[in-house]
Short mmCIF file of C-alpha atoms in Angstrom, two decimals:
data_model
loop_
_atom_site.label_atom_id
_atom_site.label_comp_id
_atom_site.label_asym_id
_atom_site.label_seq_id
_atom_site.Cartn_x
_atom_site.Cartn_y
_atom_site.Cartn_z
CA UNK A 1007 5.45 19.88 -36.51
CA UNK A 1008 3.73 16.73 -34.99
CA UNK A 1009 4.69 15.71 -31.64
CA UNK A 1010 4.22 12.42 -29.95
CA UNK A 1011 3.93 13.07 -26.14
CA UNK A 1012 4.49 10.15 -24.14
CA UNK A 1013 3.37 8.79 -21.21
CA UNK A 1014 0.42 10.20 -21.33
CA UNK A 1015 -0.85 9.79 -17.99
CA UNK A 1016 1.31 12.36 -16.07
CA UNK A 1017 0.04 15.76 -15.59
CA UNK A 1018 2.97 16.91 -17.44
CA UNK A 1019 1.98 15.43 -20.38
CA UNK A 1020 -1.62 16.70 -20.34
CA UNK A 1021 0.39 20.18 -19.61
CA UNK A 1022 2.69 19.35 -22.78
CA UNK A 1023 -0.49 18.44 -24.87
CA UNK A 1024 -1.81 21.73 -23.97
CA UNK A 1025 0.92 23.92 -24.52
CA UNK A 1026 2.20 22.50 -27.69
CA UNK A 1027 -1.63 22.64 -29.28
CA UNK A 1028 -1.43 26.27 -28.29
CA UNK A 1029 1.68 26.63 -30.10
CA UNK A 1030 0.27 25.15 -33.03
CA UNK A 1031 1.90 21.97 -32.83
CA UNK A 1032 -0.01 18.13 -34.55
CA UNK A 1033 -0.10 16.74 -31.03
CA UNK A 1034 -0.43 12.69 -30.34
CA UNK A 1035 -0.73 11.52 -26.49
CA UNK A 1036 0.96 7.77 -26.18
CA UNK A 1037 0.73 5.78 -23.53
CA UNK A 1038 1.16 2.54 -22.77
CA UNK A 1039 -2.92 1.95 -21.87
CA UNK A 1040 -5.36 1.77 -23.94
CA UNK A 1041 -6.47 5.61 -22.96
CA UNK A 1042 -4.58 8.24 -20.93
CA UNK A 1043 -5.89 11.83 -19.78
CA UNK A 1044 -3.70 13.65 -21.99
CA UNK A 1045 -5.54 11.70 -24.62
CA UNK A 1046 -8.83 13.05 -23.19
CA UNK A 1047 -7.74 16.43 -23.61
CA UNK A 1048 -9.18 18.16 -26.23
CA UNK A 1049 -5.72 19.73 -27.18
CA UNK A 1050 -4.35 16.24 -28.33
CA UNK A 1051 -4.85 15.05 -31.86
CA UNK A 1052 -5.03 11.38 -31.44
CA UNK A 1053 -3.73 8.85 -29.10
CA UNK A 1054 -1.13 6.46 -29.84
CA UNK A 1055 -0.83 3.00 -27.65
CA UNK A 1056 2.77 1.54 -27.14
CA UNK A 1057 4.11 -1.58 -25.32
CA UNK A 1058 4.70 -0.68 -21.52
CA UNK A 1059 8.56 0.04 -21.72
CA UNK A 1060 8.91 -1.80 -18.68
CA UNK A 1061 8.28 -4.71 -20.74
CA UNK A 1062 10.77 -5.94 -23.64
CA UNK A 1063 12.46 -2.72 -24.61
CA UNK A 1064 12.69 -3.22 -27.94
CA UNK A 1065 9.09 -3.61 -28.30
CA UNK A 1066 9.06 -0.43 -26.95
CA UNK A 1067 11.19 0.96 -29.61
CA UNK A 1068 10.12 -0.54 -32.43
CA UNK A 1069 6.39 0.85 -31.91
CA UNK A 1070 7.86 4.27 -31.54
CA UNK A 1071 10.09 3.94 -34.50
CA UNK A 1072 6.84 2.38 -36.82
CA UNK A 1073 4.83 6.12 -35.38
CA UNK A 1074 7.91 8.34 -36.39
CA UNK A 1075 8.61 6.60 -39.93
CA UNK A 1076 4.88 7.52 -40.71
CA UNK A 1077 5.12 10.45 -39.54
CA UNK A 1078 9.29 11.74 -40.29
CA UNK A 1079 10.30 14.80 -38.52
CA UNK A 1080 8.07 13.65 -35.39
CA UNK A 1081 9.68 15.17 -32.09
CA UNK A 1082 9.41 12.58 -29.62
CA UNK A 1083 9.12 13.80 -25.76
CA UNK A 1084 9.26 11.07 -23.13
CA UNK A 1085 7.96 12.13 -19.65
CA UNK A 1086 9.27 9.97 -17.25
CA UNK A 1087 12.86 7.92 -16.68
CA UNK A 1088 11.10 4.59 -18.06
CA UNK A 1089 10.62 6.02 -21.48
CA UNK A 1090 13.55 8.38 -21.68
CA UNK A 1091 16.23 5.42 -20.77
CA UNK A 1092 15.29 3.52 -23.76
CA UNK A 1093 14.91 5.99 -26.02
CA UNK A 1094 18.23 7.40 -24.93
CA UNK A 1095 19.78 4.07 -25.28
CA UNK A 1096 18.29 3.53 -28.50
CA UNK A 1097 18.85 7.17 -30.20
CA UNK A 1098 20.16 6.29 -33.48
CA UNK A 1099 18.13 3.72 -34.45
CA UNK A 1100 14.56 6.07 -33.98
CA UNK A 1101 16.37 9.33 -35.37
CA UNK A 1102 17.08 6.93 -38.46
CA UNK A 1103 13.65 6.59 -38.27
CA UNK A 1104 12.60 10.02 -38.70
CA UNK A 1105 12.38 11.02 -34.94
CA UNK A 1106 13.64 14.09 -33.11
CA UNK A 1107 14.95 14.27 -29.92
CA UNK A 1108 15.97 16.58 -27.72
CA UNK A 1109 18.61 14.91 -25.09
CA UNK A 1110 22.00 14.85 -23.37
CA UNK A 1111 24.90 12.60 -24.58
CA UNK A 1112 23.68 9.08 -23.61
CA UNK A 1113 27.02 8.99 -21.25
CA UNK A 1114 25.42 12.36 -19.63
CA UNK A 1115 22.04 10.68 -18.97
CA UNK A 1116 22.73 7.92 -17.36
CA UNK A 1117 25.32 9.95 -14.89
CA UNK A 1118 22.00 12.54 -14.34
CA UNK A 1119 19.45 9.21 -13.78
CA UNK A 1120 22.27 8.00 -11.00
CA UNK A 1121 21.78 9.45 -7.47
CA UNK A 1122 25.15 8.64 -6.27
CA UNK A 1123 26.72 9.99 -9.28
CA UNK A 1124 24.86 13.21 -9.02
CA UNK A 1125 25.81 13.88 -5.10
CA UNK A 1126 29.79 13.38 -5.43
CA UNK A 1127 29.43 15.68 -8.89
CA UNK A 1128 27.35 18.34 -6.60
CA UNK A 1129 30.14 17.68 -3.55
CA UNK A 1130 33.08 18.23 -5.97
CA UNK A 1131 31.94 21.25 -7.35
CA UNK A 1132 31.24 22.89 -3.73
CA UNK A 1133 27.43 22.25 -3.79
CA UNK A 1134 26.54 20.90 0.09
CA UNK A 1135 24.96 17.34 0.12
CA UNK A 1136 24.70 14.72 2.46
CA UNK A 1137 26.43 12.11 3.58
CA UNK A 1138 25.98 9.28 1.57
CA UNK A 1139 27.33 5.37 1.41
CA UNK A 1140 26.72 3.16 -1.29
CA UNK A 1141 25.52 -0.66 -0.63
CA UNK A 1142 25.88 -3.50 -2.95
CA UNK A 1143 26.22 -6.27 -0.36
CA UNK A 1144 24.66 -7.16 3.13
CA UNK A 1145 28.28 -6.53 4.32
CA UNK A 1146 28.66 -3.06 3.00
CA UNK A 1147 24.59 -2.74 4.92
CA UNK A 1148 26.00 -3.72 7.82
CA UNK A 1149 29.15 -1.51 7.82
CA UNK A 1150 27.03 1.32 6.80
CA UNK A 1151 24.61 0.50 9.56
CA UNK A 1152 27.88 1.07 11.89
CA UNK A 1153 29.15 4.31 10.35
CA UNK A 1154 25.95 6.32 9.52
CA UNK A 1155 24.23 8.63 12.13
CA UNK A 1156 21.05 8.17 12.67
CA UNK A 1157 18.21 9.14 11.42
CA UNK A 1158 18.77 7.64 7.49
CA UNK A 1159 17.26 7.91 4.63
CA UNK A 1160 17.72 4.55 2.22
CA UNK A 1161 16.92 5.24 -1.36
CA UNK A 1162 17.50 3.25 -4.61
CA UNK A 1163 20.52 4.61 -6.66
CA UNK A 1164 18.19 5.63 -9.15
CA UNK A 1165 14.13 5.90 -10.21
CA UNK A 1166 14.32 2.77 -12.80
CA UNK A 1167 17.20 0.22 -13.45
CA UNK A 1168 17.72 -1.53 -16.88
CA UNK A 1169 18.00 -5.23 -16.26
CA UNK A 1170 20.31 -7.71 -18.12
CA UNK A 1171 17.05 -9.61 -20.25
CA UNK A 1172 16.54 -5.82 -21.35
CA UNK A 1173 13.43 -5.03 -19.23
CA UNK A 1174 13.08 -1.69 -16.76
CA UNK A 1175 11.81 -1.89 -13.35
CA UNK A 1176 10.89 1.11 -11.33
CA UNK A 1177 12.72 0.94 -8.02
CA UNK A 1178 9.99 2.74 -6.20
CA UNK A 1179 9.82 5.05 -3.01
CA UNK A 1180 12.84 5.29 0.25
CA UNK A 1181 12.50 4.02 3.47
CA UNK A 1182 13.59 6.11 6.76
CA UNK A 1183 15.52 4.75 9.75
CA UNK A 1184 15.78 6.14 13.26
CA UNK A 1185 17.63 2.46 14.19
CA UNK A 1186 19.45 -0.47 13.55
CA UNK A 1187 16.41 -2.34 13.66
CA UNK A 1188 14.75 0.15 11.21
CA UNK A 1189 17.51 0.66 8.99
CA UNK A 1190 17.64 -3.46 8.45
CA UNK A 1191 13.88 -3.86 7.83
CA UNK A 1192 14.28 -1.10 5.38
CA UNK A 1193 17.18 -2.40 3.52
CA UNK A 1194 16.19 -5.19 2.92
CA UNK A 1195 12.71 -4.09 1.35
CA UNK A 1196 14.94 -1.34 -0.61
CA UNK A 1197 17.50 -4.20 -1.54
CA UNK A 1198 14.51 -6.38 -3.05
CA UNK A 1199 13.82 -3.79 -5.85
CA UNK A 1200 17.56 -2.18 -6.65
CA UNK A 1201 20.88 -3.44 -7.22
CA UNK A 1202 22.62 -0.69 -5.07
CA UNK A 1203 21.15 1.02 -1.99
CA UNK A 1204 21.97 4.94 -1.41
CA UNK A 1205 21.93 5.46 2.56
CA UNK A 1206 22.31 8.78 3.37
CA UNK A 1207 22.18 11.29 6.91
CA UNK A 1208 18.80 12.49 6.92
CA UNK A 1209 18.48 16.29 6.17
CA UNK A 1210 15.88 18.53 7.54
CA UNK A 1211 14.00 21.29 5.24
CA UNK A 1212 11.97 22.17 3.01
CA UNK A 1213 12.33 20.58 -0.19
CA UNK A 1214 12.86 23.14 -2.99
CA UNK A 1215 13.47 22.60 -7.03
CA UNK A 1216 15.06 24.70 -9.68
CA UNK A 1217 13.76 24.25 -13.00
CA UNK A 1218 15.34 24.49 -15.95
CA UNK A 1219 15.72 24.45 -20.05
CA UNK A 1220 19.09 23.80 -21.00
CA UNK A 1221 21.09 24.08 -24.58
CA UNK A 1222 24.34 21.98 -24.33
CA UNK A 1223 25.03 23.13 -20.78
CA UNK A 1224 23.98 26.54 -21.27
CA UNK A 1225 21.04 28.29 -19.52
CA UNK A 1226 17.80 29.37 -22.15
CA UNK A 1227 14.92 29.04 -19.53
CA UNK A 1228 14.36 28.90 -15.66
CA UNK A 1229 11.82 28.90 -13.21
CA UNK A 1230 11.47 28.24 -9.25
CA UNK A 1231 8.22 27.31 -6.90
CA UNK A 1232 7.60 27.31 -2.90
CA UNK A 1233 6.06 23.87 -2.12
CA UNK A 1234 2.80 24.56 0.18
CA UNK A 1235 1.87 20.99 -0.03
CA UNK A 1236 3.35 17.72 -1.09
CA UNK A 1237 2.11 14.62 -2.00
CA UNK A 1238 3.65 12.60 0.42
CA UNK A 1239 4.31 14.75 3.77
CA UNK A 1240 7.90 12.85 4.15
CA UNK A 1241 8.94 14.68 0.67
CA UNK A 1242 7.66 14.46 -3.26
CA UNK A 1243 6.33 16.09 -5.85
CA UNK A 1244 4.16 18.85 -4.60
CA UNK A 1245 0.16 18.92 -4.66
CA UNK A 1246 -0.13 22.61 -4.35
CA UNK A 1247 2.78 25.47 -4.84
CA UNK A 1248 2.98 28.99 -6.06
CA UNK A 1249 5.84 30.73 -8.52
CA UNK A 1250 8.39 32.64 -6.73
CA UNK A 1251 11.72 33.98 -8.00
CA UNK A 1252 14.91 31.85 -8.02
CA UNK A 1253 16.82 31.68 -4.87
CA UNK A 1254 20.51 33.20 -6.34
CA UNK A 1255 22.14 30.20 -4.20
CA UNK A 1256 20.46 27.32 -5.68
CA UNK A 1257 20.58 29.29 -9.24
CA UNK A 1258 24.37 29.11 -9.32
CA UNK A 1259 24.36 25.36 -7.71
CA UNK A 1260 22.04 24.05 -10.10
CA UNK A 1261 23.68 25.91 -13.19
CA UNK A 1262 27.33 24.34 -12.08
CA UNK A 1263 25.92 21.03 -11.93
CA UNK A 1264 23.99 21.06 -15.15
CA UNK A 1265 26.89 22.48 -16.89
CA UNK A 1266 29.11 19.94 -15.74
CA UNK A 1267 26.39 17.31 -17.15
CA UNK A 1268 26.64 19.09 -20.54
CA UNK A 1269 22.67 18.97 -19.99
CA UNK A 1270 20.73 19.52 -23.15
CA UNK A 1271 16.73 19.46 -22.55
CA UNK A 1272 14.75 20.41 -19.33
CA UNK A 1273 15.74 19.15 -15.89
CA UNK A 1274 14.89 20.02 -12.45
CA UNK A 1275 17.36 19.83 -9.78
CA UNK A 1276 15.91 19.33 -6.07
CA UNK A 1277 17.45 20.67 -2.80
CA UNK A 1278 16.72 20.51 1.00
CA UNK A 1279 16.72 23.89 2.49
CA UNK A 1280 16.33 24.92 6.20
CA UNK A 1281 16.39 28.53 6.67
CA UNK A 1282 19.39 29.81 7.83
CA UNK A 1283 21.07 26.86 6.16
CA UNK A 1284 22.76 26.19 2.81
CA UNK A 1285 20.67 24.35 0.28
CA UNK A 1286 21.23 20.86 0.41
CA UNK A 1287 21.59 18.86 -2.84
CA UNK A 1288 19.17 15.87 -3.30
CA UNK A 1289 18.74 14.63 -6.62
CA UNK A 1290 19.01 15.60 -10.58
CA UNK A 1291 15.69 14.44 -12.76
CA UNK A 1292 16.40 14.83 -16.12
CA UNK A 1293 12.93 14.99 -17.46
CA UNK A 1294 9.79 17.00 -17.63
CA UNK A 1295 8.26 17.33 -13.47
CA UNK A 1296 4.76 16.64 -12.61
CA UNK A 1297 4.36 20.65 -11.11
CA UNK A 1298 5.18 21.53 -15.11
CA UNK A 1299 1.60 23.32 -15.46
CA UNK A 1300 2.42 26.13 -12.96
CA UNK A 1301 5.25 26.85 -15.08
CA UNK A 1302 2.84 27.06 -18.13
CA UNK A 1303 0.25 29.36 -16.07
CA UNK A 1304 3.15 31.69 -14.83
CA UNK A 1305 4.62 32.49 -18.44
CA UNK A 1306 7.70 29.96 -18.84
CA UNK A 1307 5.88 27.38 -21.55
CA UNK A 1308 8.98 24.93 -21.53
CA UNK A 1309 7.55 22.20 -23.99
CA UNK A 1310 6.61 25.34 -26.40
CA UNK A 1311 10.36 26.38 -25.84
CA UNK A 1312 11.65 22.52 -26.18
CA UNK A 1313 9.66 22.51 -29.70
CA UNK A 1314 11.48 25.70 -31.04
CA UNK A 1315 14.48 24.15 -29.93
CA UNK A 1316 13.95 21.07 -31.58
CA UNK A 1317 12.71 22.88 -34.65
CA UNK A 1318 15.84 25.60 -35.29
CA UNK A 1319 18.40 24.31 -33.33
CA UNK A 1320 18.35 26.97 -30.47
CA UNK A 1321 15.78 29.18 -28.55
CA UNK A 1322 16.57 33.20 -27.05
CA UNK A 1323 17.32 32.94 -23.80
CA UNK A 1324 14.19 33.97 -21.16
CA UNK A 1325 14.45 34.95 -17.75
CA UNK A 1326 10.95 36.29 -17.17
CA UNK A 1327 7.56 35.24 -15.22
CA UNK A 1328 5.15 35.70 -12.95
CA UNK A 1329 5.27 35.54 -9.25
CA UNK A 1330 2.64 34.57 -7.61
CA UNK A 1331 1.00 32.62 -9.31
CA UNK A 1332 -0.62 29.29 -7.12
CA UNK A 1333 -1.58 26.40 -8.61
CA UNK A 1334 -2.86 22.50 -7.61
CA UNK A 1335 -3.18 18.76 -8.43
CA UNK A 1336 -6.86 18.15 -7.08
CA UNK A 1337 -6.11 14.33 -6.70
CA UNK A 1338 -2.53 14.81 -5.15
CA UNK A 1339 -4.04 17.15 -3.01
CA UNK A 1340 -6.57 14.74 -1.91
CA UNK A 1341 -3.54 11.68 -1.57
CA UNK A 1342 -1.96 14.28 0.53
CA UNK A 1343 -4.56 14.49 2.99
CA UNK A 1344 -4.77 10.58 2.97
CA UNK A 1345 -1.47 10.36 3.73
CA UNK A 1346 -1.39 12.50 6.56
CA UNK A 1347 -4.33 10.63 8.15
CA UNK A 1348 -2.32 7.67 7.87
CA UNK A 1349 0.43 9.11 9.90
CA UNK A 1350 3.92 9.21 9.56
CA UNK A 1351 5.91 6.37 7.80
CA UNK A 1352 7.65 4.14 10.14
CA UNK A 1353 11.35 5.55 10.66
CA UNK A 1354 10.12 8.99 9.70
CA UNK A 1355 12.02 11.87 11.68
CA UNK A 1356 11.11 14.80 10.22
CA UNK A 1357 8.38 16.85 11.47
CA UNK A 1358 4.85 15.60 10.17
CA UNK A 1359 1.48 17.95 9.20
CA UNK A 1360 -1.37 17.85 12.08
CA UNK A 1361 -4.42 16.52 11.26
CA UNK A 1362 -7.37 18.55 11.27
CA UNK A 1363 -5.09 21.71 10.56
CA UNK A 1364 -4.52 20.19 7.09
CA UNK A 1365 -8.04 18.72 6.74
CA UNK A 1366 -8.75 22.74 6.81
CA UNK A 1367 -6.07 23.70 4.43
CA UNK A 1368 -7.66 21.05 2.41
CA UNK A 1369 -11.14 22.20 2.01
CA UNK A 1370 -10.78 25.89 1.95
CA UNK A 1371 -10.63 27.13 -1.30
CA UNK A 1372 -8.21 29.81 -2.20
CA UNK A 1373 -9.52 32.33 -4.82
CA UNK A 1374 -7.19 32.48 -8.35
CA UNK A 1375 -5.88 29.15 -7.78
CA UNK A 1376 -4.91 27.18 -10.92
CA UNK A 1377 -5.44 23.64 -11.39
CA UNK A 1378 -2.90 21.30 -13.14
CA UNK A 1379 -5.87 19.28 -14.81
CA UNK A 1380 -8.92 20.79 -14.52
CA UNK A 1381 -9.64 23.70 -17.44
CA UNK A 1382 -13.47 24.48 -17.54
CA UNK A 1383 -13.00 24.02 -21.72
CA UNK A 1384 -10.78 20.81 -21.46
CA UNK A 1385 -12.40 19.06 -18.24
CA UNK A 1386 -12.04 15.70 -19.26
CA UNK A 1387 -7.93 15.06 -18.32
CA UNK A 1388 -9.09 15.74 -14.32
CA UNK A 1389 -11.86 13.02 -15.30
CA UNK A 1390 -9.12 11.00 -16.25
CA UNK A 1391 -6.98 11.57 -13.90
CA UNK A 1392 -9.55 9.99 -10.94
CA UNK A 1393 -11.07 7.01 -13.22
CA UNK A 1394 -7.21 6.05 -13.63
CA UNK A 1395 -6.73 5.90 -9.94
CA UNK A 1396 -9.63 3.87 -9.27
CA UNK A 1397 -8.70 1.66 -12.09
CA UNK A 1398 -5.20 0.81 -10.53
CA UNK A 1399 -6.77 0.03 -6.77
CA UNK A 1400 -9.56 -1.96 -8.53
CA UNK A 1401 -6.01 -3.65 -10.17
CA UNK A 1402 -3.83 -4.08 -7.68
CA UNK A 1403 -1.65 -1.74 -9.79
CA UNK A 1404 -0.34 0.90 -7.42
#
């Protein structure tokens, strides 16, 4: 089957590349550059340049839809929210085309891609989250500003928005308040970029994800990690973590919300947890996760599974992989330690990583350790992966 992985340059589409090669899959890498590290890899069969979704839409689309009608039967897998909103919103149109895709009801989507949505689904179904107010207005800011208790956390109500000319805007990163004075400089930054602010009671923890391949609300594949280090110390995706079985709590939380979504397709559903404490429900992303190569390395090959899928309709259910297993993102690994030079974000409550005891962490190697990119006989997707970086800060594109 050929399969056109988009958005190339996310490590879980050089992991996709890889896994669906293996599989023996016709694999394309797509991206909206002229190059992209999953099109480096030596796994990938050609690469395939699109207009930047974020653009015109239908654009978008309509390159897609020209790729699939040469190629019918083409499963399409979008990486990130900016691809997978239009394609969602545009279903019929590309599977007329010849494309397959695997995703929710478009209804179910957009309820997944909405973080307010998400929490009072989690809270009415017993799942702990925290408390949350919605803002629209500078008077519902201010009256939030009254009734929240501090520290906050202000977040757009979801990672990209859909504007009315058609065009997608990622909403970008929250802000953290300890005070009034805090909480108004970061609303108003928040405010500039999304249409509706989430401000929520900060919640202490360790953030914590449970991963999983669903078939019209019904479980077929899961996995679980321990973060050892994020990206960004304040909370992200991680930059080194190891497999470890699934917590039982978060199993049944996760599998009640994704079952009320009717979720068809992978998704990862991320929690706070403080030992001692229930798991605290953050967010649903409906999507492939930039940690997907430890998955891969520890035996659960979700895009191999999502293929199958697409191909006979449904996959045997798995339950099985190794513990253990450690892997990392060289660069993120690197931003982390930036970032922890840098210091804590203003606002920021939480506890924050010294120093020199993570420049150590940093720089000592840990025997058997994995690397999302970097394969001694595909090395050219960690090339990639730095020459892009440098590319955007030569930009201005961050």
């Amino acid at each position: 089957m050929n399969v056109l992985v988009l958005d190339g340059n996310q490590n879980q589409a050089v992991a996709s590349v890889r896994s669906l090669a293996r599989a023996g899959h016709t694999v394309f890498a797509g991206e909206a550059a002229s190059w992209s590290k999953a099109g480096w890899s030596r796994s990938s069969s050609g690469m395939f340049r699109y207009p930047s979704p974020q653009g015109p839409v239908d654009a978008f689309v309509q390159s897609i839809s020209t790729f699939v009608r040469e190629r019918p039967g083409t499963l399409v897998l979008p990486m990130t929210e900016a691809t997978t909103l239009p394609l969602s919103t545009h279903r019929d149109f590309l599977i007329s085309a010849g494309a397959r895709l695997i995703l929710p009801d478009h209804s179910d989507l957009l309820r997944a891609f909405d973080k307010n949505e998400t929490t009072r689904l989690a809270a009415s179904l017993g799942v702990a989250v925290p408390k949350t107010v919605v803002v629209t207005d500078p008077q519902q800011a201010r009256a939030a500003a009254q009734s929240m208790r501090y520290p906050v956390v202000l977040k757009p109500h979801s990672s990209e928005e859909l504007s009315s000319d058609g065009r997608l805007r990622t909403t970008g990163r929250p802000r953290y308040a300890s005070n009034s004075v805090e909480y108004d400089a970061a609303y108003r930054e928040i405010s500039s970029r999304s249409l509706a602010v989430l401000v929520q009671e900060f919640v202490e923890g360790e953030g914590t994800g449970y991963f999983a391949l669903m078939h019209h609300g019904e479980l077929r594949a899961e996995f679980a990690h321990r973060r050892i280090r994020d990206v960004y110390p304040t909370g992200s995706g991680s930059a080194v973590r190891t497999s470890v079985p699934v917590d039982p709590e978060i199993r049944r939380a996760s599998l009640a919300i994704l079952s009320a979504l009717r979720w068809h397709g992978v998704a990862m559903v991320e929690y706070r947890k403080k030992a001692g404490s229930p798991a605290v429900f953050m967010e649903v992303n409906g999507r492939f996760w930039h940690s997907l190569p430890l998955a891969c390395y520890a035996g659960v090959d979700f895009p191999a599974l999502l293929a199958r899928m697409a191909e006979q309709g449904d996959v045997e259910p798995s339950a099985t992989y190794r513990y253990g297993v450690r892997c990392r993102w060289l660069l993120g690994d690197a931003r982390h330690l930036f970032e922890v030079w840098k210091g804590p974000p203003r606002g920021y409550p939480g506890k924050y990583p010294g120093r020199l005891r993570t420049l150590l962490q940093v720089l000592t190697p840990v025997p058997g350790t994995y690397h999302d990119l970097f394969q001694w006989r595909d090395p050219l997707p960690e090339l990639g992966d730095w020459l892009n970086v440098f590319t955007r800060l030569i930009t201005g594109d961050r």
